[in-house]
Short mmCIF file of C-alpha atoms and ligand atoms in Angstrom, two decimals:
data_model
loop_
_atom_site.label_atom_id
_atom_site.label_comp_id
_atom_site.label_asym_id
_atom_site.label_seq_id
_atom_site.Cartn_x
_atom_site.Cartn_y
_atom_site.Cartn_z
CA MET L 1 0.00 0.00 0.00
CA PRO L 2 2.17 2.88 -1.17
CA GLN L 3 1.30 5.62 1.32
CA VAL L 4 2.01 9.01 -0.24
CA ASN L 5 2.05 12.61 0.95
CA LEU L 6 0.24 15.49 -0.74
CA GLU L 7 3.34 16.66 -2.57
CA SER L 8 3.84 13.26 -4.14
CA ALA L 9 0.11 12.80 -4.85
CA SER L 10 -0.01 16.13 -6.65
CA ARG L 11 2.72 14.84 -8.99
CA GLY L 12 0.48 11.91 -10.00
CA PRO L 13 0.67 8.13 -9.63
CA SER L 14 3.81 6.95 -7.86
CA ALA L 15 3.69 3.87 -10.10
CA HIS L 16 4.88 6.18 -12.92
CA GLY L 17 6.38 9.31 -11.41
CA ASP L 18 5.97 11.04 -14.78
CA GLY L 19 3.35 13.58 -13.72
CA ARG L 20 0.40 12.08 -15.58
CA PRO L 21 -3.01 12.32 -13.85
CA TYR L 22 -4.56 9.56 -11.76
CA ASP L 23 -7.27 7.66 -13.60
CA TYR L 24 -9.40 7.76 -10.48
CA VAL L 25 -9.38 9.56 -7.16
CA VAL L 26 -11.42 7.68 -4.55
CA VAL L 27 -12.51 9.61 -1.46
CA GLY L 28 -12.90 7.33 1.57
CA ALA L 29 -10.81 4.28 2.52
CA GLY L 30 -13.71 2.30 4.01
CA PHE L 31 -15.38 -0.71 2.38
CA ALA L 32 -16.83 1.29 -0.52
CA GLY L 33 -13.61 3.12 -1.43
CA SER L 34 -11.19 0.25 -0.81
CA VAL L 35 -13.17 -2.30 -2.83
CA ILE L 36 -13.63 -0.02 -5.84
CA ALA L 37 -9.97 1.07 -5.70
CA GLU L 38 -8.75 -2.53 -5.61
CA ARG L 39 -10.99 -3.52 -8.52
CA LEU L 40 -9.98 -0.56 -10.70
CA ALA L 41 -6.27 -1.16 -10.03
CA GLU L 42 -6.18 -4.93 -10.25
CA GLY L 43 -9.05 -5.52 -12.68
CA LEU L 44 -8.47 -2.69 -15.15
CA GLY L 45 -4.86 -1.69 -14.47
CA LEU L 46 -5.86 1.88 -13.62
CA ASN L 47 -3.93 4.23 -11.34
CA VAL L 48 -5.91 5.17 -8.27
CA LEU L 49 -5.42 7.59 -5.40
CA VAL L 50 -7.41 6.81 -2.24
CA ILE L 51 -7.84 9.72 0.19
CA ASP L 52 -9.19 9.62 3.73
CA ARG L 53 -9.41 12.38 6.27
CA ARG L 54 -8.87 9.93 9.10
CA GLU L 55 -5.34 8.81 9.92
CA HIS L 56 -6.20 5.21 9.09
CA ILE L 57 -7.78 3.03 6.43
CA GLY L 58 -10.86 0.81 6.98
CA GLY L 59 -13.51 3.50 7.55
CA ASN L 60 -15.88 2.61 10.36
CA ALA L 61 -14.72 -1.01 10.33
CA TYR L 62 -11.22 -0.02 11.51
CA ASP L 63 -9.81 -2.22 14.30
CA HIS L 64 -6.53 -2.07 16.17
CA LEU L 65 -4.73 -3.17 19.32
CA ASP L 66 -5.49 -0.73 22.13
CA ALA L 67 -2.98 0.39 24.77
CA ALA L 68 -3.50 -2.86 26.70
CA GLY L 69 -2.91 -4.96 23.58
CA VAL L 70 -6.56 -5.98 23.16
CA MET L 71 -8.00 -5.91 19.63
CA VAL L 72 -10.88 -3.39 19.57
CA HIS L 73 -13.10 -1.69 16.99
CA ARG L 74 -12.71 2.08 17.25
CA TYR L 75 -16.19 2.76 15.88
CA GLY L 76 -18.22 0.07 17.63
CA PRO L 77 -18.76 -3.66 16.99
CA HIS L 78 -18.56 -4.83 13.37
CA ILE L 79 -19.75 -8.36 12.66
CA PHE L 80 -19.57 -9.60 9.10
CA HIS L 81 -22.63 -11.50 7.83
CA THR L 82 -24.02 -12.09 4.36
CA ASN L 83 -26.08 -14.41 2.18
CA ALA L 84 -24.06 -13.54 -0.92
CA GLN L 85 -21.37 -16.12 -1.68
CA ARG L 86 -19.97 -13.81 -4.37
CA ILE L 87 -19.10 -11.27 -1.69
CA VAL L 88 -17.54 -13.87 0.59
CA ASP L 89 -15.45 -15.12 -2.35
CA TYR L 90 -14.27 -11.62 -3.16
CA LEU L 91 -13.29 -10.69 0.41
CA SER L 92 -11.66 -14.09 0.93
CA ARG L 93 -8.90 -12.96 -1.46
CA PHE L 94 -7.76 -10.62 1.30
CA THR L 95 -8.47 -12.47 4.52
CA GLN L 96 -9.07 -15.79 6.17
CA TRP L 97 -12.03 -16.02 8.50
CA ARG L 98 -12.80 -16.90 12.08
CA PRO L 99 -16.25 -18.52 12.32
CA TYR L 100 -18.35 -16.44 14.69
CA GLU L 101 -22.11 -16.34 15.33
CA HIS L 102 -23.25 -13.17 17.03
CA ARG L 103 -25.44 -13.39 20.12
CA VAL L 104 -26.86 -10.41 21.99
CA LEU L 105 -28.53 -10.15 25.39
CA ALA L 106 -30.83 -7.34 26.50
CA GLN L 107 -31.09 -6.07 30.06
CA VAL L 108 -34.86 -5.93 30.71
CA ASP L 109 -36.73 -6.02 34.04
CA ASP L 110 -33.68 -7.30 35.96
CA HIS L 111 -33.22 -10.13 33.46
CA LEU L 112 -30.58 -10.64 30.79
CA VAL L 113 -32.52 -12.17 27.93
CA PRO L 114 -31.85 -12.95 24.27
CA ILE L 115 -32.64 -10.28 21.66
CA PRO L 116 -34.08 -10.90 19.02
CA ILE L 117 -36.94 -11.97 21.28
CA ASN L 118 -37.15 -15.80 21.25
CA LEU L 119 -38.71 -18.61 23.28
CA THR L 120 -36.13 -18.21 26.08
CA THR L 121 -36.81 -14.46 26.25
CA LEU L 122 -40.55 -14.97 26.67
CA ASN L 123 -40.29 -17.82 29.18
CA THR L 124 -37.73 -15.93 31.29
CA LEU L 125 -39.56 -12.60 31.35
CA PHE L 126 -42.98 -14.05 32.06
CA GLY L 127 -41.91 -16.99 34.25
CA LEU L 128 -43.45 -19.53 31.86
CA GLN L 129 -42.42 -22.82 30.33
CA MET L 130 -44.01 -22.54 26.93
CA ASP L 131 -43.10 -24.64 23.91
CA GLU L 132 -42.91 -23.20 20.42
CA ALA L 133 -46.61 -23.59 19.59
CA GLN L 134 -47.64 -22.01 22.89
CA ALA L 135 -45.27 -19.12 22.33
CA GLU L 136 -46.79 -18.52 18.92
CA ARG L 137 -50.25 -18.30 20.49
CA PHE L 138 -48.87 -16.10 23.28
CA LEU L 139 -47.52 -13.59 20.77
CA ALA L 140 -50.60 -13.79 18.55
CA GLU L 141 -52.76 -12.82 21.54
CA ARG L 142 -50.56 -9.82 22.24
CA ALA L 143 -50.01 -8.63 18.68
CA GLN L 144 -52.06 -5.60 17.69
CA PRO L 145 -52.61 -5.86 13.94
CA VAL L 146 -51.76 -2.66 12.06
CA GLU L 147 -53.46 -2.40 8.69
CA CYS L 148 -50.87 -0.35 6.86
CA ILE L 149 -47.38 -0.85 8.26
CA ARG L 150 -45.35 2.29 7.61
CA THR L 151 -43.30 3.05 10.70
CA SER L 152 -40.87 1.26 12.99
CA GLU L 153 -43.55 1.32 15.68
CA ASP L 154 -46.14 -0.34 13.38
CA VAL L 155 -43.81 -3.24 12.56
CA VAL L 156 -43.23 -4.20 16.17
CA ILE L 157 -46.71 -3.54 17.57
CA ASN L 158 -48.14 -5.61 14.73
CA GLN L 159 -45.92 -8.55 15.68
CA ILE L 160 -45.70 -8.50 19.46
CA GLY L 161 -47.95 -5.75 20.88
CA GLN L 162 -47.41 -2.77 23.19
CA GLU L 163 -45.83 -4.33 26.26
CA LEU L 164 -42.91 -6.05 24.54
CA TYR L 165 -42.55 -3.09 22.17
CA GLN L 166 -42.03 -0.79 25.13
CA LYS L 167 -39.66 -3.13 26.93
CA PHE L 168 -37.37 -3.86 23.99
CA PHE L 169 -37.83 -1.30 21.23
CA GLN L 170 -39.24 2.04 22.20
CA GLY L 171 -36.56 3.21 24.65
CA TYR L 172 -33.66 1.77 22.65
CA THR L 173 -34.87 3.38 19.45
CA ARG L 174 -35.54 6.76 21.05
CA LYS L 175 -31.99 6.76 22.41
CA GLN L 176 -30.38 5.44 19.24
CA TRP L 177 -32.09 7.78 16.81
CA GLY L 178 -33.31 10.70 18.93
CA LEU L 179 -36.73 9.91 17.43
CA ASP L 180 -39.70 7.80 18.47
CA PRO L 181 -40.11 4.59 16.41
CA SER L 182 -43.33 6.12 15.06
CA GLN L 183 -41.16 8.74 13.33
CA LEU L 184 -38.85 6.23 11.62
CA ASP L 185 -39.29 4.15 8.50
CA LYS L 186 -40.39 0.55 9.10
CA SER L 187 -37.06 -0.70 7.71
CA VAL L 188 -35.24 0.21 10.95
CA THR L 189 -36.88 -2.13 13.47
CA SER L 190 -37.61 -4.64 10.68
CA ARG L 191 -33.93 -5.53 10.99
CA ILE L 192 -34.77 -7.36 14.22
CA PRO L 193 -37.02 -10.43 13.86
CA THR L 194 -39.15 -12.10 16.56
CA ARG L 195 -38.82 -15.86 17.06
CA THR L 196 -40.68 -18.53 18.93
CA THR L 197 -37.80 -21.01 18.71
CA GLU L 198 -34.70 -21.17 20.89
CA ASP L 199 -32.50 -19.79 18.10
CA ASP L 200 -30.63 -16.96 19.83
CA ARG L 201 -28.40 -15.84 16.97
CA TYR L 202 -28.57 -12.15 16.08
CA PHE L 203 -28.20 -12.91 12.38
CA THR L 204 -29.38 -15.93 10.39
CA ASP L 205 -27.27 -15.27 7.27
CA SER L 206 -25.59 -18.26 5.66
CA PHE L 207 -22.12 -16.77 6.22
CA GLN L 208 -21.17 -15.18 9.55
CA ALA L 209 -17.53 -14.65 10.46
CA MET L 210 -14.83 -12.22 11.50
CA PRO L 211 -11.68 -11.52 9.46
CA LEU L 212 -9.10 -13.76 11.13
CA GLU L 213 -6.48 -11.04 11.61
CA GLY L 214 -8.98 -8.19 11.81
CA TYR L 215 -10.59 -5.77 9.37
CA THR L 216 -7.62 -3.42 9.14
CA ARG L 217 -5.31 -6.22 8.00
CA MET L 218 -7.90 -7.17 5.37
CA PHE L 219 -7.98 -3.55 4.11
CA GLU L 220 -4.18 -3.43 4.06
CA ASN L 221 -4.15 -6.50 1.84
CA MET L 222 -6.81 -4.97 -0.41
CA LEU L 223 -5.00 -1.69 -0.87
CA ASP L 224 -1.53 -3.21 -1.13
CA HIS L 225 -1.22 -2.71 -4.88
CA PRO L 226 1.45 -0.91 -6.92
CA ARG L 227 -1.24 1.10 -8.75
CA ILE L 228 -2.94 2.32 -5.55
CA ASP L 229 -1.58 5.32 -3.66
CA VAL L 230 -3.09 6.12 -0.27
CA LEU L 231 -3.18 9.63 1.19
CA LEU L 232 -4.37 9.72 4.81
CA ASP L 233 -5.15 12.54 7.24
CA THR L 234 -6.33 14.60 4.30
CA ASP L 235 -9.73 16.12 3.58
CA PHE L 236 -10.57 15.98 -0.10
CA ALA L 237 -12.14 19.45 -0.07
CA GLN L 238 -8.81 20.94 0.97
CA VAL L 239 -6.69 19.28 -1.71
CA ARG L 240 -8.97 18.83 -4.70
CA GLU L 241 -7.42 21.75 -6.60
CA GLN L 242 -3.94 20.30 -6.21
CA LEU L 243 -4.80 16.90 -7.63
CA SER L 244 -5.01 15.88 -11.22
CA TYR L 245 -7.36 13.04 -12.17
CA ALA L 246 -9.90 11.91 -14.75
CA GLN L 247 -12.70 10.56 -12.53
CA LEU L 248 -13.80 10.86 -8.93
CA ILE L 249 -15.56 8.31 -6.74
CA TYR L 250 -16.87 9.95 -3.61
CA CYS L 251 -17.72 7.83 -0.54
CA GLY L 252 -18.13 10.74 1.89
CA PRO L 253 -21.48 12.42 2.71
CA VAL L 254 -23.15 13.49 -0.53
CA ASP L 255 -24.60 16.69 0.99
CA GLU L 256 -21.14 17.73 2.15
CA TYR L 257 -19.74 17.29 -1.38
CA PHE L 258 -22.28 19.82 -2.63
CA GLY L 259 -21.57 22.29 0.20
CA PHE L 260 -24.97 21.50 1.81
CA ARG L 261 -26.56 23.67 -0.85
CA LEU L 262 -29.96 21.95 -0.55
CA GLY L 263 -29.77 21.72 3.24
CA ARG L 264 -28.20 19.13 5.54
CA LEU L 265 -29.03 15.45 5.30
CA PRO L 266 -29.54 14.31 8.90
CA TYR L 267 -27.13 11.70 10.26
CA ARG L 268 -27.08 10.13 13.71
CA SER L 269 -23.77 10.08 15.52
CA LEU L 270 -22.31 8.12 18.42
CA ARG L 271 -19.86 8.84 21.18
CA PHE L 272 -17.77 5.78 21.97
CA GLU L 273 -16.40 5.32 25.46
CA HIS L 274 -13.60 2.74 25.36
CA LYS L 275 -12.36 1.10 28.56
CA THR L 276 -9.99 -1.68 29.57
CA LEU L 277 -10.88 -3.68 32.68
CA GLN L 278 -8.35 -5.52 34.82
CA GLN L 279 -10.27 -8.79 34.55
CA PRO L 280 -10.42 -11.41 31.81
CA GLN L 281 -14.14 -11.07 31.04
CA LEU L 282 -17.09 -8.74 31.73
CA GLN L 283 -20.17 -10.24 30.11
CA ALA L 284 -21.38 -13.56 28.70
CA VAL L 285 -21.70 -12.37 25.10
CA ALA L 286 -20.08 -9.79 22.83
CA VAL L 287 -22.92 -7.28 23.06
CA VAL L 288 -25.42 -6.45 25.81
CA ASN L 289 -28.23 -4.03 24.87
CA TYR L 290 -29.81 -1.61 27.34
CA PRO L 291 -33.25 -0.66 26.00
CA ASP L 292 -34.20 1.26 29.18
CA GLU L 293 -34.38 4.95 28.31
CA ALA L 294 -33.06 5.85 31.76
CA VAL L 295 -29.68 4.27 30.89
CA PRO L 296 -27.80 6.78 28.72
CA TYR L 297 -25.97 4.26 26.53
CA THR L 298 -27.53 1.75 24.15
CA ARG L 299 -25.08 -1.14 24.36
CA ILE L 300 -21.81 -2.45 25.75
CA THR L 301 -19.49 -4.45 23.52
CA GLU L 302 -16.76 -6.78 24.75
CA TYR L 303 -14.44 -7.50 21.84
CA LYS L 304 -12.72 -10.69 22.98
CA HIS L 305 -15.93 -12.60 22.17
CA LEU L 306 -15.66 -11.42 18.56
CA THR L 307 -11.97 -12.02 18.11
CA GLY L 308 -11.35 -15.03 20.34
CA GLN L 309 -8.25 -13.27 21.67
CA GLN L 310 -6.74 -14.69 24.87
CA HIS L 311 -5.66 -11.87 27.20
CA PRO L 312 -5.68 -11.40 30.98
CA HIS L 313 -7.60 -8.11 30.56
CA THR L 314 -10.66 -7.18 28.56
CA SER L 315 -11.64 -4.08 26.59
CA ILE L 316 -15.18 -2.80 26.22
CA THR L 317 -17.04 0.05 24.52
CA TYR L 318 -20.14 1.96 25.62
CA GLU L 319 -22.16 3.60 22.83
CA TYR L 320 -23.82 6.93 23.57
CA PRO L 321 -25.94 8.11 20.63
CA CYS L 322 -25.80 11.84 19.89
CA ALA L 323 -26.78 14.40 17.26
CA ASP L 324 -23.39 15.98 16.58
CA GLY L 325 -20.19 14.27 15.55
CA ASP L 326 -19.08 11.94 12.76
CA PRO L 327 -21.98 10.91 10.50
CA TYR L 328 -22.50 7.22 11.37
CA TYR L 329 -26.12 6.51 10.49
CA PRO L 330 -28.28 7.92 7.67
CA ILE L 331 -31.72 8.33 9.29
CA PRO L 332 -34.37 6.36 7.37
CA ARG L 333 -37.55 8.44 7.16
CA ALA L 334 -39.57 9.88 4.30
CA GLU L 335 -38.47 13.53 4.45
CA ASN L 336 -34.78 12.53 4.50
CA ALA L 337 -35.27 10.20 1.54
CA ALA L 338 -36.92 13.07 -0.33
CA LEU L 339 -34.01 15.41 0.37
CA TYR L 340 -31.56 12.70 -0.66
CA GLN L 341 -33.42 12.30 -3.97
CA ARG L 342 -32.77 15.98 -4.66
CA TYR L 343 -29.06 15.51 -3.95
CA LYS L 344 -29.09 12.42 -6.15
CA ALA L 345 -30.57 14.44 -9.02
CA LEU L 346 -27.73 16.92 -8.54
CA ALA L 347 -25.24 14.04 -8.45
CA ASP L 348 -26.61 12.55 -11.65
CA GLU L 349 -26.01 15.77 -13.53
CA THR L 350 -22.48 16.23 -12.19
CA PRO L 351 -20.07 14.77 -14.75
CA GLY L 352 -16.99 12.87 -13.65
CA VAL L 353 -18.19 12.02 -10.13
CA THR L 354 -19.86 8.84 -8.85
CA PHE L 355 -21.21 8.59 -5.31
CA LEU L 356 -20.86 5.32 -3.44
CA GLY L 357 -21.24 3.78 0.01
CA ARG L 358 -23.31 4.41 3.10
CA LEU L 359 -22.62 8.14 3.16
CA GLY L 360 -22.36 8.74 -0.60
CA THR L 361 -25.77 7.18 -1.30
CA TYR L 362 -27.36 7.89 2.12
CA LYS L 363 -28.34 4.27 2.75
CA TYR L 364 -28.40 2.33 6.04
CA TYR L 365 -26.26 -0.42 4.49
CA ASN L 366 -24.39 -3.23 6.20
CA MET L 367 -20.81 -3.96 5.18
CA ASP L 368 -21.73 -6.71 2.73
CA GLN L 369 -24.24 -4.47 0.99
CA VAL L 370 -21.58 -1.79 0.56
CA VAL L 371 -19.17 -4.37 -0.89
CA GLY L 372 -21.97 -5.49 -3.25
CA GLN L 373 -22.62 -1.90 -4.26
CA ALA L 374 -18.92 -1.30 -5.01
CA LEU L 375 -18.61 -4.53 -7.01
CA ALA L 376 -21.72 -3.57 -9.02
CA LEU L 377 -20.23 -0.17 -9.81
CA TYR L 378 -17.03 -1.88 -10.92
CA GLN L 379 -19.00 -4.16 -13.24
CA ARG L 380 -20.62 -1.14 -14.87
CA ILE L 381 -17.28 0.56 -15.33
CA GLU L 382 -15.77 -2.61 -16.74
CA GLN L 383 -18.65 -3.17 -19.15
CA ALA L 384 -18.55 0.43 -20.32
CA GLY L 385 -14.89 -0.12 -21.20
CA ALA L 386 -14.05 3.35 -19.93
CA PRO L 387 -14.66 5.51 -16.90
CA VAL L 388 -18.41 5.93 -16.47
CA PRO L 389 -19.68 9.46 -16.01
CA GLY L 390 -21.29 10.27 -12.69
CA THR L 391 -24.55 8.50 -12.09
CA THR L 392 -25.75 6.54 -9.13
CA ALA L 393 -28.88 5.11 -10.72
CA ALA L 394 -27.98 1.45 -11.25
CA VAL L 395 -26.14 1.20 -7.98
CA GLU L 396 -29.18 2.52 -6.14
CA LEU L 397 -31.26 -0.49 -7.09
CA LEU L 398 -28.89 -2.99 -5.65
CA ASP L 399 -29.52 -4.91 -2.47
CA GLU L 400 -26.98 -7.70 -2.47
CA ARG L 401 -28.57 -9.55 0.40
CA GLY L 402 -31.62 -10.03 -1.76
CA ALA L 403 -33.86 -10.02 1.30
P1 LIG F 1 -17.31 4.43 5.91
O1 LIG F 1 -16.79 3.22 6.56
O2 LIG F 1 -18.01 5.48 6.73
O3 LIG F 1 -16.11 5.12 5.12
C1 LIG F 1 -16.19 6.42 4.59
C2 LIG F 1 -14.81 7.05 4.74
O4 LIG F 1 -14.80 8.28 3.98
C3 LIG F 1 -14.46 7.42 6.17
O5 LIG F 1 -13.28 6.75 6.56
C4 LIG F 1 -14.32 8.94 6.14
O6 LIG F 1 -13.27 9.39 6.98
C5 LIG F 1 -13.99 9.20 4.68
N1 LIG F 1 -14.38 10.54 4.23
C6 LIG F 1 -15.61 11.10 4.25
N2 LIG F 1 -15.57 12.34 3.73
C7 LIG F 1 -14.27 12.59 3.38
C8 LIG F 1 -13.59 13.71 2.82
N3 LIG F 1 -14.23 14.84 2.48
N4 LIG F 1 -12.26 13.60 2.61
C9 LIG F 1 -11.58 12.46 2.94
N5 LIG F 1 -12.19 11.38 3.48
C10 LIG F 1 -13.51 11.45 3.70
N6 LIG F 1 -22.20 -3.37 9.26
C11 LIG F 1 -22.24 -4.74 9.30
O7 LIG F 1 -22.32 -5.38 8.24
N7 LIG F 1 -22.15 -5.40 10.49
C12 LIG F 1 -22.04 -4.76 11.69
O8 LIG F 1 -21.96 -5.40 12.74
C13 LIG F 1 -22.00 -3.33 11.67
N8 LIG F 1 -21.91 -2.64 12.83
C14 LIG F 1 -21.85 -1.28 12.80
C15 LIG F 1 -21.73 -0.59 14.01
C16 LIG F 1 -21.69 0.80 14.02
C17 LIG F 1 -21.55 1.52 15.33
C18 LIG F 1 -21.74 1.51 12.78
C19 LIG F 1 -21.70 3.02 12.78
C20 LIG F 1 -21.88 0.84 11.58
C21 LIG F 1 -21.93 -0.56 11.57
N9 LIG F 1 -22.04 -1.28 10.38
C22 LIG F 1 -22.09 -2.66 10.41
C23 LIG F 1 -22.11 -0.60 9.07
C24 LIG F 1 -20.73 -0.44 8.43
O9 LIG F 1 -19.92 0.38 9.27
C25 LIG F 1 -20.88 0.21 7.06
O10 LIG F 1 -21.72 -0.56 6.23
C26 LIG F 1 -19.56 0.37 6.32
O11 LIG F 1 -18.51 0.77 7.15
C27 LIG F 1 -19.77 1.43 5.24
O12 LIG F 1 -18.59 1.58 4.49
P2 LIG F 1 -18.39 2.91 3.64
O13 LIG F 1 -17.10 2.77 2.93
O14 LIG F 1 -19.61 3.21 2.84
O15 LIG F 1 -18.35 4.10 4.71
N1 LIG F 2 -33.51 -2.14 18.23
C1 LIG F 2 -34.19 -1.98 19.44
N2 LIG F 2 -33.79 -2.73 20.52
C2 LIG F 2 -32.76 -3.59 20.46
C3 LIG F 2 -32.08 -3.76 19.25
C4 LIG F 2 -32.47 -3.00 18.15
O1 LIG F 2 -35.10 -1.18 19.53
O2 LIG F 2 -32.45 -4.23 21.50
C5 LIG F 2 -33.95 -1.33 17.07
C6 LIG F 2 -33.27 0.04 17.09
O3 LIG F 2 -34.15 0.98 16.48
C7 LIG F 2 -32.07 -0.20 16.22
C8 LIG F 2 -32.67 -1.10 15.15
O4 LIG F 2 -33.58 -1.96 15.87
O5 LIG F 2 -31.54 0.98 15.71
C9 LIG F 2 -31.68 -1.92 14.36
O6 LIG F 2 -30.84 -2.65 15.25
P1 LIG F 2 -29.39 -3.12 14.81
O7 LIG F 2 -28.82 -3.92 15.92
O8 LIG F 2 -29.48 -3.75 13.47
O9 LIG F 2 -28.64 -1.72 14.71
P2 LIG F 2 -27.11 -1.36 14.33
O10 LIG F 2 -26.26 -2.55 14.65
O11 LIG F 2 -27.14 -0.99 12.88
O12 LIG F 2 -26.81 -0.18 15.21
#
């Protein structure tokens, strides 16, 4: 991964050193930017400069050893899961995997119970010994059918009724998003199923694993290419005039690219509080959720469960949602989607720039979906036989998980 400074980048690709322009500048060294950069360099032999304003690659999936030597995720827990074998095959060029199935407990009414709600959750909370069929009837009696399901409140109430909604979803969602579930698109809480079996896995995807040596090592392998230069600690807006390139792929916030000229797209941020404890383990699973609105954080993550690392101490992260700070979550609701459509129209008529990734296309995408989006963009570029002018249309339609 040839890491360059601005002076060198402004002279053009270090693979040549003859002052010719880069074929592509890619803004953002997260999944979106790293995958498209690797494909353009390796697949089409193009010279690419990847820029990130952070001092590291990997975007929000960045992991590293903390001061105690424990592997942690700087921006909260990242668990890889997908149903798309094509995406597993692609990423497997850059990493081996550690099998890992994610399990989460929620602290509710003095109990630690599985979330997604399952048979164990119901029996524990209500002091019952139901079997699967009884649990189905139990939930059916509580469910309050909603005719037209539009919001994140509708989805849950329709499935499990008020009481469980309030215990597990309302407080958590209000904290996480600063909005009531009734103000959020149904897609948000639809991510969490309800089960009447004992299956306590958070995800049911066919492939669930962690990169064996961590995400950052996987990104290093991806970007380690003679035709890829990487410029870190650098905001694109501040250097764009000094760089010479044919095409731009922008994986930062789309509203920021356009100077917020149509108004700000709302993003939700998080404050991460990282701690190391002088004990080998804190909790039984990697993540414990705290849906109670009176508790200021949403969840605590203990990384050793994810990584399998042996260490006498353990490192954990508290997540405190907040309005200001790095843009972590696009907020799925109708008025934000409408504003995004106006930015997208602007993007479509901006030649030479393509927007990609969670921030570039304002989509609440998981990692595998972002990889799928980047691979789809690459396919379009490859088929066009030349750099494709800026349009996000085809990429928009893609949902690699096919759910
Ligand atoms: P990012 O990773 O955000 O990368 C964008 C990069 O662009 C950043 O590094 C940023 O610094 C850089 N950038 C932006 N603007 C500029 C600029 N002007 N100049 C230079 N650089 C710029 N997904 C899962 O599949 N499983 C999980 O368990 C999971 N957990 C998550 C937990 C949290 C707390 C969060 C916030 C997200 C989680 N995700 C998870 C989602 C996952 O993080 C994203 O899908 C993925 O990281 C998106 O990749 P990206 O490249 O689009 O964006
Ligand atoms: N959610 C909830 N209670 C929980 C877990 C999730 O209310 O215990 C809701 C909440 O609105 C959250 C959404 O479901 O934002 C999606 O949860 P997920 O764990 O997928 O969120 P992420 O990992 O993306 O932060």
